[in-house]
Short mmCIF file of C-alpha atoms in Angstrom, two decimals:
data_model
loop_
_atom_site.label_atom_id
_atom_site.label_comp_id
_atom_site.label_asym_id
_atom_site.label_seq_id
_atom_site.Cartn_x
_atom_site.Cartn_y
_atom_site.Cartn_z
CA MET E 1369 -11.27 47.49 12.94
CA ALA E 1370 -12.05 46.08 16.26
CA ALA E 1371 -9.27 46.46 18.99
CA ALA E 1372 -5.95 44.00 19.14
CA LYS E 1373 -6.47 41.06 21.21
CA HIS E 1374 -3.27 40.58 23.19
CA PHE E 1375 -1.53 37.26 24.42
CA THR E 1376 1.45 37.10 26.47
CA TYR E 1377 2.65 34.05 24.00
CA VAL E 1378 1.35 33.22 20.42
CA ILE E 1379 2.03 30.38 18.53
CA LEU E 1380 1.59 30.95 14.62
CA GLY E 1381 0.73 27.66 13.06
CA GLY E 1382 -1.59 25.10 14.21
CA GLY E 1383 0.46 21.85 13.08
CA VAL E 1384 2.46 18.93 15.17
CA ALA E 1385 5.11 21.66 16.82
CA ALA E 1386 2.17 23.77 17.54
CA GLY E 1387 0.52 21.07 19.85
CA TYR E 1388 3.74 19.70 21.37
CA ALA E 1389 4.48 23.57 22.25
CA ALA E 1390 1.24 24.01 23.81
CA ARG E 1391 1.59 20.70 26.14
CA GLU E 1392 5.01 22.07 27.00
CA PHE E 1393 3.67 25.28 27.80
CA ALA E 1394 1.23 23.59 29.96
CA LYS E 1395 3.71 21.47 31.47
CA GLN E 1396 5.50 24.91 32.38
CA GLY E 1397 2.35 26.53 34.17
CA VAL E 1398 1.14 28.37 31.85
CA LYS E 1399 -1.76 30.79 32.89
CA PRO E 1400 -5.36 30.94 31.56
CA GLY E 1401 -5.63 33.32 28.92
CA GLU E 1402 -1.29 33.90 28.45
CA LEU E 1403 -1.17 31.58 25.41
CA ALA E 1404 -3.26 31.36 22.03
CA ILE E 1405 -2.40 29.13 18.57
CA ILE E 1406 -3.50 30.76 15.44
CA SER E 1407 -4.00 28.52 12.83
CA LYS E 1408 -5.35 28.52 9.40
CA GLU E 1409 -6.49 25.02 9.28
CA SER E 1410 -10.14 24.21 10.90
CA VAL E 1411 -9.20 21.53 13.95
CA ALA E 1412 -6.85 21.63 16.48
CA PRO E 1413 -3.30 20.34 16.41
CA TYR E 1414 -2.98 16.95 14.91
CA GLU E 1415 -0.49 14.38 14.13
CA ARG E 1416 0.34 15.25 10.67
CA PRO E 1417 2.13 11.58 9.07
CA ALA E 1418 -1.12 9.74 10.02
CA LEU E 1419 -2.36 11.78 6.54
CA SER E 1420 -0.19 9.18 4.30
CA LYS E 1421 -0.87 6.08 6.11
CA GLY E 1422 -4.00 5.65 8.88
CA TYR E 1423 -6.13 8.21 6.68
CA LEU E 1424 -6.00 6.48 3.85
CA PHE E 1425 -6.46 2.58 4.86
CA PRO E 1426 -9.52 1.14 3.17
CA GLN E 1427 -10.67 -0.18 6.26
CA ASN E 1428 -10.73 1.07 9.87
CA ALA E 1429 -9.13 4.70 8.33
CA ALA E 1430 -7.88 6.83 11.09
CA ARG E 1431 -10.04 9.88 11.59
CA LEU E 1432 -10.22 12.92 14.06
CA PRO E 1433 -10.07 12.61 17.24
CA GLY E 1434 -7.85 10.21 17.12
CA PHE E 1435 -4.93 11.10 16.39
CA HIS E 1436 -4.84 14.89 17.63
CA THR E 1437 -1.11 15.46 19.12
CA CYS E 1438 0.62 14.20 21.13
CA VAL E 1439 -0.43 10.70 20.86
CA GLY E 1440 2.05 10.51 17.76
CA SER E 1441 4.57 9.96 20.75
CA GLY E 1442 2.90 8.01 22.88
CA GLY E 1443 1.45 11.13 24.97
CA GLU E 1444 -2.24 12.56 25.68
CA ARG E 1445 -4.69 13.27 22.93
CA LEU E 1446 -5.05 16.74 23.13
CA LEU E 1447 -8.68 17.60 21.92
CA PRO E 1448 -10.29 20.81 21.74
CA GLU E 1449 -11.50 20.35 25.36
CA TRP E 1450 -8.34 20.14 26.46
CA TYR E 1451 -6.79 23.52 25.24
CA SER E 1452 -10.28 24.97 27.02
CA GLU E 1453 -9.59 22.89 30.30
CA LYS E 1454 -5.36 24.90 30.32
CA GLY E 1455 -7.45 28.19 29.38
CA ILE E 1456 -5.26 28.34 25.86
CA GLU E 1457 -7.29 29.79 23.27
CA LEU E 1458 -7.40 28.39 19.53
CA ILE E 1459 -7.69 30.59 17.12
CA LEU E 1460 -8.49 28.66 14.01
CA SER E 1461 -9.94 28.99 10.22
CA THR E 1462 -7.59 32.43 10.78
CA GLU E 1463 -4.64 33.29 8.10
CA ILE E 1464 -2.41 35.72 8.96
CA VAL E 1465 -1.70 37.91 6.29
CA LYS E 1466 1.03 40.06 7.77
CA ALA E 1467 3.49 40.09 10.54
CA ASP E 1468 5.00 43.12 12.20
CA LEU E 1469 7.65 42.16 14.24
CA ALA E 1470 8.75 45.59 15.15
CA SER E 1471 5.41 46.45 17.07
CA LYS E 1472 4.82 42.84 17.54
CA THR E 1473 1.45 42.79 15.73
CA LEU E 1474 0.19 39.83 13.35
CA THR E 1475 -3.18 40.36 11.06
CA SER E 1476 -5.56 38.06 9.67
CA SER E 1477 -6.99 38.20 6.21
CA ALA E 1478 -10.16 39.16 8.07
CA ASP E 1479 -8.43 42.26 9.61
CA ALA E 1480 -8.52 40.77 12.98
CA THR E 1481 -5.18 42.07 14.98
CA PHE E 1482 -3.35 40.35 17.49
CA THR E 1483 -0.72 41.22 19.45
CA TYR E 1484 2.00 39.29 21.56
CA ASP E 1485 4.88 39.64 23.74
CA THR E 1486 6.58 36.21 22.94
CA LEU E 1487 5.69 34.68 19.19
CA LEU E 1488 6.20 30.88 18.16
CA ILE E 1489 6.50 30.76 14.56
CA ALA E 1490 5.50 27.27 13.75
CA THR E 1491 4.13 27.97 10.34
CA GLY E 1492 5.73 24.51 8.66
CA SER E 1493 5.99 24.06 5.14
CA SER E 1494 3.46 24.33 2.02
CA VAL E 1495 3.95 21.90 -1.09
CA ILE E 1496 5.44 22.66 -4.00
CA LYS E 1497 2.74 22.45 -6.92
CA LEU E 1498 3.38 21.96 -10.63
CA THR E 1499 1.50 24.77 -11.42
CA ASP E 1500 4.14 26.81 -9.67
CA PHE E 1501 6.30 25.96 -12.78
CA GLY E 1502 3.54 26.50 -15.38
CA VAL E 1503 3.36 22.47 -16.20
CA GLN E 1504 0.91 22.23 -19.02
CA GLY E 1505 -2.88 21.16 -17.54
CA ALA E 1506 -1.48 20.89 -14.49
CA GLU E 1507 -4.57 22.47 -12.62
CA ALA E 1508 -6.75 19.66 -13.93
CA ASN E 1509 -8.79 17.90 -11.58
CA ASP E 1510 -7.36 15.06 -9.48
CA ILE E 1511 -4.03 16.14 -9.80
CA LEU E 1512 -3.43 15.88 -5.78
CA TYR E 1513 -1.03 17.02 -3.19
CA LEU E 1514 -0.81 16.09 0.31
CA ARG E 1515 -0.01 18.34 3.24
CA ASP E 1516 -3.06 18.86 5.52
CA ILE E 1517 -6.43 17.16 6.24
CA GLU E 1518 -8.25 19.09 3.59
CA ASP E 1519 -6.07 17.73 1.03
CA ALA E 1520 -6.52 14.25 2.37
CA ASP E 1521 -10.08 14.45 2.55
CA LYS E 1522 -10.02 15.56 -0.92
CA LEU E 1523 -7.29 12.26 -1.95
CA VAL E 1524 -9.93 10.28 -0.03
CA ALA E 1525 -13.08 11.60 -2.40
CA ALA E 1526 -11.14 11.00 -5.59
CA MET E 1527 -10.09 7.53 -4.35
CA GLN E 1528 -13.71 6.69 -3.50
CA ALA E 1529 -15.11 8.38 -6.87
CA LYS E 1530 -12.38 6.73 -9.25
CA LYS E 1531 -12.53 3.31 -7.12
CA ASP E 1532 -10.05 0.62 -8.70
CA GLY E 1533 -8.80 3.36 -11.12
CA LYS E 1534 -5.42 3.99 -12.38
CA ALA E 1535 -3.06 6.22 -10.78
CA VAL E 1536 0.10 8.04 -11.25
CA ILE E 1537 2.41 9.05 -8.32
CA VAL E 1538 5.27 11.92 -9.39
CA GLY E 1539 7.58 12.24 -7.05
CA GLY E 1540 10.11 9.24 -5.22
CA GLY E 1541 10.30 10.44 -2.17
CA TYR E 1542 8.63 10.19 1.16
CA ILE E 1543 4.98 11.09 0.16
CA GLY E 1544 5.80 9.06 -3.26
CA LEU E 1545 6.59 5.68 -1.71
CA GLU E 1546 3.49 5.89 1.21
CA LEU E 1547 0.87 6.85 -1.63
CA SER E 1548 1.88 4.73 -3.77
CA ALA E 1549 1.72 2.06 -1.34
CA ALA E 1550 -1.64 3.67 0.39
CA LEU E 1551 -3.35 3.85 -3.21
CA LYS E 1552 -1.92 0.10 -3.85
CA THR E 1553 -3.68 -1.05 -0.86
CA ASN E 1554 -6.96 0.33 -2.03
CA ASN E 1555 -6.64 -1.66 -5.26
CA PHE E 1556 -5.52 0.80 -7.73
CA ASP E 1557 -3.39 0.49 -10.59
CA VAL E 1558 -0.51 2.65 -9.30
CA THR E 1559 2.63 4.00 -11.54
CA MET E 1560 5.71 5.98 -9.63
CA VAL E 1561 7.34 8.29 -12.03
CA TYR E 1562 10.95 10.20 -10.58
CA PRO E 1563 13.84 11.77 -12.23
CA GLU E 1564 16.59 10.26 -9.88
CA PRO E 1565 18.62 7.26 -10.46
CA TRP E 1566 16.64 5.70 -7.58
CA CYS E 1567 14.11 6.34 -5.03
CA MET E 1568 14.38 8.36 -1.88
CA PRO E 1569 18.12 9.31 -2.99
CA ARG E 1570 18.75 11.80 -0.06
CA LEU E 1571 18.77 8.81 2.65
CA PHE E 1572 18.93 5.64 0.58
CA THR E 1573 21.93 4.16 -1.10
CA SER E 1574 21.39 2.70 -4.29
CA GLY E 1575 21.63 -0.90 -2.81
CA LEU E 1576 18.93 0.03 -0.53
CA ALA E 1577 16.59 1.30 -2.88
CA ALA E 1578 17.26 -1.25 -5.36
CA PHE E 1579 15.35 -3.46 -2.38
CA TYR E 1580 12.53 -0.87 -1.85
CA GLU E 1581 12.07 -0.66 -5.69
CA GLY E 1582 11.83 -4.41 -6.15
CA TYR E 1583 9.50 -4.90 -3.10
CA TYR E 1584 7.40 -2.27 -4.80
CA ALA E 1585 7.37 -4.16 -8.01
CA ASN E 1586 6.71 -7.36 -6.50
CA LYS E 1587 3.46 -5.70 -4.92
CA GLY E 1588 2.54 -4.71 -8.74
CA ILE E 1589 3.51 -0.86 -8.60
CA HIS E 1590 5.24 0.00 -12.01
CA ILE E 1591 8.37 2.47 -11.34
CA ILE E 1592 9.59 4.78 -14.20
CA LYS E 1593 12.84 6.23 -13.43
CA GLY E 1594 14.94 9.16 -15.13
CA THR E 1595 11.99 11.31 -16.04
CA VAL E 1596 9.66 13.96 -15.16
CA ALA E 1597 6.24 14.89 -15.69
CA VAL E 1598 5.79 17.67 -18.16
CA GLY E 1599 1.93 18.23 -18.83
CA PHE E 1600 -1.69 16.21 -18.58
CA ASP E 1601 -4.68 15.58 -20.69
CA ALA E 1602 -8.04 16.58 -19.53
CA ASP E 1603 -11.76 15.45 -20.15
CA ALA E 1604 -14.28 17.97 -21.13
CA ASN E 1605 -15.13 17.89 -17.76
CA GLY E 1606 -11.46 19.14 -16.75
CA ASP E 1607 -10.61 15.61 -14.82
CA VAL E 1608 -7.22 14.44 -15.90
CA THR E 1609 -6.97 11.40 -17.97
CA ALA E 1610 -3.32 11.18 -18.58
CA VAL E 1611 0.47 12.29 -17.80
CA LYS E 1612 2.88 13.29 -20.52
CA LEU E 1613 6.34 12.33 -19.67
CA LYS E 1614 9.49 14.34 -20.68
CA ASN E 1615 10.50 10.78 -22.13
CA GLY E 1616 7.80 10.64 -24.75
CA ASN E 1617 5.55 8.27 -22.80
CA VAL E 1618 2.12 8.51 -22.43
CA LEU E 1619 0.13 7.15 -18.97
CA GLU E 1620 -3.56 7.05 -18.29
CA ALA E 1621 -4.72 8.20 -15.42
CA ASP E 1622 -7.60 8.63 -12.89
CA ILE E 1623 -6.02 10.18 -10.05
CA VAL E 1624 -2.40 11.86 -9.94
CA ILE E 1625 -0.70 12.83 -6.85
CA VAL E 1626 2.43 14.90 -6.79
CA GLY E 1627 5.16 14.52 -4.15
CA VAL E 1628 7.96 16.65 -5.17
CA GLY E 1629 8.91 18.40 -2.14
CA GLY E 1630 8.04 21.75 0.03
CA ARG E 1631 8.88 24.92 1.08
CA PRO E 1632 9.17 26.59 4.54
CA LEU E 1633 6.54 29.04 5.07
CA THR E 1634 8.70 32.05 5.94
CA HIS E 1635 7.57 34.68 3.71
CA LEU E 1636 5.65 36.91 6.56
CA PHE E 1637 9.12 37.51 8.10
CA LYS E 1638 10.93 38.69 4.91
CA GLY E 1639 13.41 41.41 5.57
CA GLN E 1640 12.57 41.09 9.51
CA VAL E 1641 14.46 38.60 10.98
CA ALA E 1642 17.81 36.81 9.85
CA GLU E 1643 17.57 33.59 7.08
CA GLU E 1644 19.84 31.12 6.12
CA LYS E 1645 19.22 27.42 4.24
CA GLY E 1646 15.76 28.57 3.10
CA GLY E 1647 14.62 29.23 6.71
CA ILE E 1648 14.57 31.73 9.56
CA LYS E 1649 18.23 31.41 11.43
CA THR E 1650 17.88 30.48 15.16
CA ASP E 1651 20.41 30.16 17.86
CA ALA E 1652 20.63 26.36 19.77
CA PHE E 1653 17.24 27.88 21.72
CA PHE E 1654 15.02 28.43 19.01
CA GLU E 1655 15.37 32.48 19.68
CA THR E 1656 15.63 34.10 16.15
CA SER E 1657 17.53 37.29 15.53
CA VAL E 1658 14.56 39.30 16.87
CA PRO E 1659 14.35 38.87 20.68
CA GLY E 1660 11.22 37.34 21.80
CA VAL E 1661 10.60 35.73 18.52
CA TYR E 1662 11.32 32.25 17.90
CA ALA E 1663 11.35 29.67 14.95
CA ILE E 1664 10.94 26.05 15.16
CA ALA E 1665 10.25 22.83 13.32
CA ASP E 1666 10.30 22.88 9.42
CA VAL E 1667 11.12 26.56 9.32
CA ALA E 1668 13.73 26.92 11.50
CA ALA E 1669 18.11 27.11 10.52
CA PHE E 1670 19.23 25.75 13.20
CA PRO E 1671 22.82 24.54 14.76
CA MET E 1672 23.56 21.19 14.59
CA LYS E 1673 25.51 20.27 16.99
CA LEU E 1674 26.70 16.56 15.02
CA TYR E 1675 27.88 18.57 12.10
CA ASN E 1676 28.94 22.10 13.48
CA GLU E 1677 26.61 24.25 11.17
CA ILE E 1678 22.99 25.36 10.31
CA ARG E 1679 20.79 23.00 8.98
CA ARG E 1680 16.87 22.79 8.67
CA VAL E 1681 15.28 19.64 9.55
CA GLU E 1682 11.45 18.53 8.09
CA HIS E 1683 10.65 15.86 9.89
CA VAL E 1684 8.19 14.92 12.30
CA ASP E 1685 10.41 13.78 15.14
CA HIS E 1686 12.42 17.70 15.26
CA ALA E 1687 9.07 19.40 14.95
CA ARG E 1688 8.04 17.95 18.47
CA LYS E 1689 11.53 18.34 20.09
CA SER E 1690 12.24 21.98 18.71
CA ALA E 1691 8.91 22.88 20.12
CA GLU E 1692 9.43 21.36 23.68
CA GLN E 1693 12.45 22.98 23.52
CA ALA E 1694 11.69 26.59 22.30
CA VAL E 1695 9.02 26.37 25.22
CA LYS E 1696 11.27 25.25 27.78
CA ALA E 1697 14.07 27.89 26.78
CA ILE E 1698 11.60 30.62 27.13
CA LYS E 1699 10.55 29.62 30.61
CA ALA E 1700 13.64 29.48 31.84
CA LYS E 1701 14.51 32.67 30.00
CA GLU E 1702 11.97 34.21 32.27
CA ALA E 1703 13.26 32.46 35.46
CA GLY E 1704 16.60 34.03 34.51
CA GLU E 1705 17.72 30.19 34.17
CA SER E 1706 19.18 28.29 30.88
CA VAL E 1707 18.59 25.08 29.61
CA PRO E 1708 20.77 22.94 27.24
CA GLU E 1709 21.34 23.67 23.74
CA TYR E 1710 19.49 21.58 21.20
CA ASP E 1711 21.50 18.44 20.47
CA TYR E 1712 19.45 16.80 17.98
CA LEU E 1713 20.40 13.24 16.56
CA PRO E 1714 18.81 13.34 13.34
CA TYR E 1715 15.75 10.58 12.68
CA PHE E 1716 13.66 9.40 9.88
CA TYR E 1717 11.16 6.98 9.47
CA SER E 1718 8.40 5.45 6.89
CA ARG E 1719 5.93 2.22 6.90
CA SER E 1720 4.97 1.07 3.67
CA PHE E 1721 2.92 -2.27 3.27
CA ASP E 1722 4.52 -4.50 6.09
CA LEU E 1723 8.00 -2.67 5.41
CA SER E 1724 9.00 -0.08 8.02
CA TRP E 1725 12.20 1.65 8.02
CA GLN E 1726 14.22 3.95 10.59
CA PHE E 1727 17.64 6.25 10.36
CA LEU E 1728 19.49 7.69 12.40
CA ARG E 1729 22.18 10.63 11.33
CA ARG E 1730 22.81 11.16 7.82
CA GLN E 1731 26.23 10.88 6.35
CA ARG E 1732 28.25 9.50 3.40
CA ARG E 1733 28.02 6.27 2.55
CA ARG E 1734 30.45 3.98 1.45
CA GLY E 1735 28.87 0.84 0.38
CA CYS E 1736 25.87 -0.74 0.95
CA ALA E 1737 24.51 -4.67 1.19
CA VAL E 1738 20.72 -5.64 1.67
CA ARG E 1739 20.49 -9.33 2.76
CA ARG E 1740 17.32 -11.21 3.27
CA GLN E 1741 16.65 -14.27 5.84
CA ARG E 1742 14.33 -16.02 7.55
CA PRO E 1743 15.94 -16.84 10.87
CA HIS E 1744 14.95 -19.98 12.85
CA GLY E 1745 12.07 -20.48 10.48
CA GLY E 1746 10.50 -17.26 11.62
CA GLN E 1747 9.40 -14.16 9.82
CA ALA E 1748 11.56 -12.87 7.12
CA GLN E 1749 14.19 -10.28 8.11
CA VAL E 1750 16.05 -7.67 6.32
CA ARG E 1751 19.50 -6.72 7.17
CA LEU E 1752 21.40 -3.62 6.02
CA VAL E 1753 24.92 -3.52 6.11
CA LEU E 1754 26.52 0.01 5.57
CA ASP E 1755 30.62 0.88 5.32
CA GLN E 1756 30.83 3.26 7.45
CA GLY E 1757 34.55 3.26 8.92
CA ARG E 1758 34.30 3.68 12.98
CA GLN E 1759 34.46 7.58 13.95
CA GLY E 1760 33.00 7.41 17.73
CA ARG E 1761 30.08 5.74 18.84
CA ARG E 1762 26.86 6.72 20.46
CA ARG E 1763 24.31 4.69 22.00
CA LEU E 1764 21.08 4.35 20.49
CA PRO E 1765 18.69 6.19 22.63
CA ARG E 1766 15.83 3.74 24.47
CA GLY E 1767 12.32 3.42 22.65
CA ARG E 1768 13.32 4.83 19.27
CA LEU E 1769 12.69 1.57 17.52
CA GLY E 1770 9.08 1.72 16.08
CA GLY E 1771 8.83 5.06 14.70
CA GLY E 1772 6.13 6.16 17.27
CA GLU E 1773 4.48 2.80 17.87
CA SER E 1774 3.36 1.54 21.29
CA GLY E 1775 5.85 -0.66 23.28
CA HIS E 1776 9.34 -0.40 23.57
CA CYS E 1777 12.59 -1.30 22.43
CA GLN E 1778 15.42 -3.63 24.35
CA GLY E 1779 18.68 -4.55 22.75
CA ARG E 1780 21.80 -6.11 23.81
CA GLN E 1781 25.40 -5.03 22.00
CA SER E 1782 27.14 -7.84 20.68
CA SER E 1783 30.71 -8.03 19.86
CA ALA E 1784 30.53 -9.75 16.83
CA ALA E 1785 30.27 -8.05 13.45
CA GLY E 1786 31.57 -4.86 14.67
CA GLY E 1787 28.89 -4.29 17.29
CA ARG E 1788 25.69 -6.02 16.15
CA ARG E 1789 22.72 -4.99 17.72
CA ARG E 1790 19.45 -7.54 17.58
CA GLY E 1791 16.27 -6.06 19.06
CA SER E 1792 12.83 -6.81 19.25
CA GLN E 1793 9.67 -4.35 19.79
CA GLU E 1794 6.29 -5.47 21.72
CA GLY E 1795 2.89 -3.38 21.70
CA ARG E 1796 0.45 -3.63 19.26
CA THR E 1797 2.36 -4.77 16.52
CA ARG E 1798 4.88 -7.78 16.98
CA LEU E 1799 8.15 -6.91 15.04
CA ARG E 1800 11.41 -9.00 13.89
CA CYS E 1801 14.08 -7.02 13.11
CA GLN E 1802 17.65 -6.84 12.97
CA SER E 1803 20.30 -4.41 12.48
CA LEU E 1804 24.12 -3.64 12.10
CA ASN E 1805 25.61 -0.69 13.76
CA LEU E 1806 29.05 0.20 12.50
CA SER E 1807 29.67 3.33 13.66
CA MET E 1808 26.58 5.16 14.63
CA HIS E 1809 27.27 7.97 12.18
CA THR E 1810 24.66 5.74 9.94
CA HIS E 1811 22.15 3.66 11.91
CA PHE E 1812 19.45 1.94 9.55
CA ILE E 1813 16.30 -0.33 10.66
CA LEU E 1814 14.56 -2.13 7.95
CA TRP E 1815 11.73 -5.03 8.90
CA THR E 1816 8.62 -6.57 7.68
CA LEU E 1817 5.87 -6.93 9.87
#
């Protein structure tokens, strides 16, 4: 076995967080040869949200190198050459199968070893597969999942092979909604199936979900709620032909896409670090119980000041910000200095068809109303009103409207309606939006393009 290769810093994982951590290391003056990114994927870090959106467009689809990090936040596109220029080693197509934190050693499936002084765990999540639960027929061809660019390529190939066919989407969350829209845009006959009483139940109220489901139905998407897939039929070639539901219905299918959640990839570190909430427990600087080992993005269970409790967040916004926080904390600690504790405002967004929504601060909701209107003969607007109470206020950060699109938001506070904020965003896309902000415990914006 060859001698171990040593780095001062190793980022384990090659997703969004890895790209933003590398950029922050470069800003902090990392020296050539000090930093390596070890990734199972074959490409440099990229903006993962593009896979369920632009990557699946029927025309002018997004492709690398167009969405390498850090373009999702309006930053520089970090091409592979950028890493070379900065002296950052990209170790791609390399799966780490063993991590020994005591000896600071990582071992790959090819039996290569790497040692480090400081480790950033950015392994992200894996999709939950129906084969994990022994669902009958779940190993059939064209039962697909979406997590990385390899998955996206398989989906694109299936859409081309089954052009204008029938697609069944299992799951009513982010992936279910976005991929249903993508498949419909590609002229598929789409049916969504999920067990909950409405879509996106962790974030949406019943009123907002009813609006969204009605919007999807008007686009021709069939929605079946309150049941699950219990089996699949396949033809002689092993290609899926039908989805069997628990309620007894059978749906014809040329493609099935499953989006029922993910699991943080922490198995390499079991028994070596403190864990909580299904992830690796960290402090407000993302350092784990093992000195010199940091965990960021999906895998980090960190103290969220807003709720005064340990939480995990699986979203690209947190992946970017936690990566930057950890690197700043690492470099500050080396200099005998400190940085402010991580103070994260939960932020989620999605785009489907010509609708977008953004959400800040998850709280219980007492009531909800959704109203459509067409002010002054302009484009349709949607207003969501949440009955929340008035426990404190917090100003919406500039630039948060738009979910990473170009341009920025300018708004003004009105004393009417408990603090109504009207705004517009200008960039490559011109938006009309209206939102009602009662307490900032929940701020929801939904608009049409």
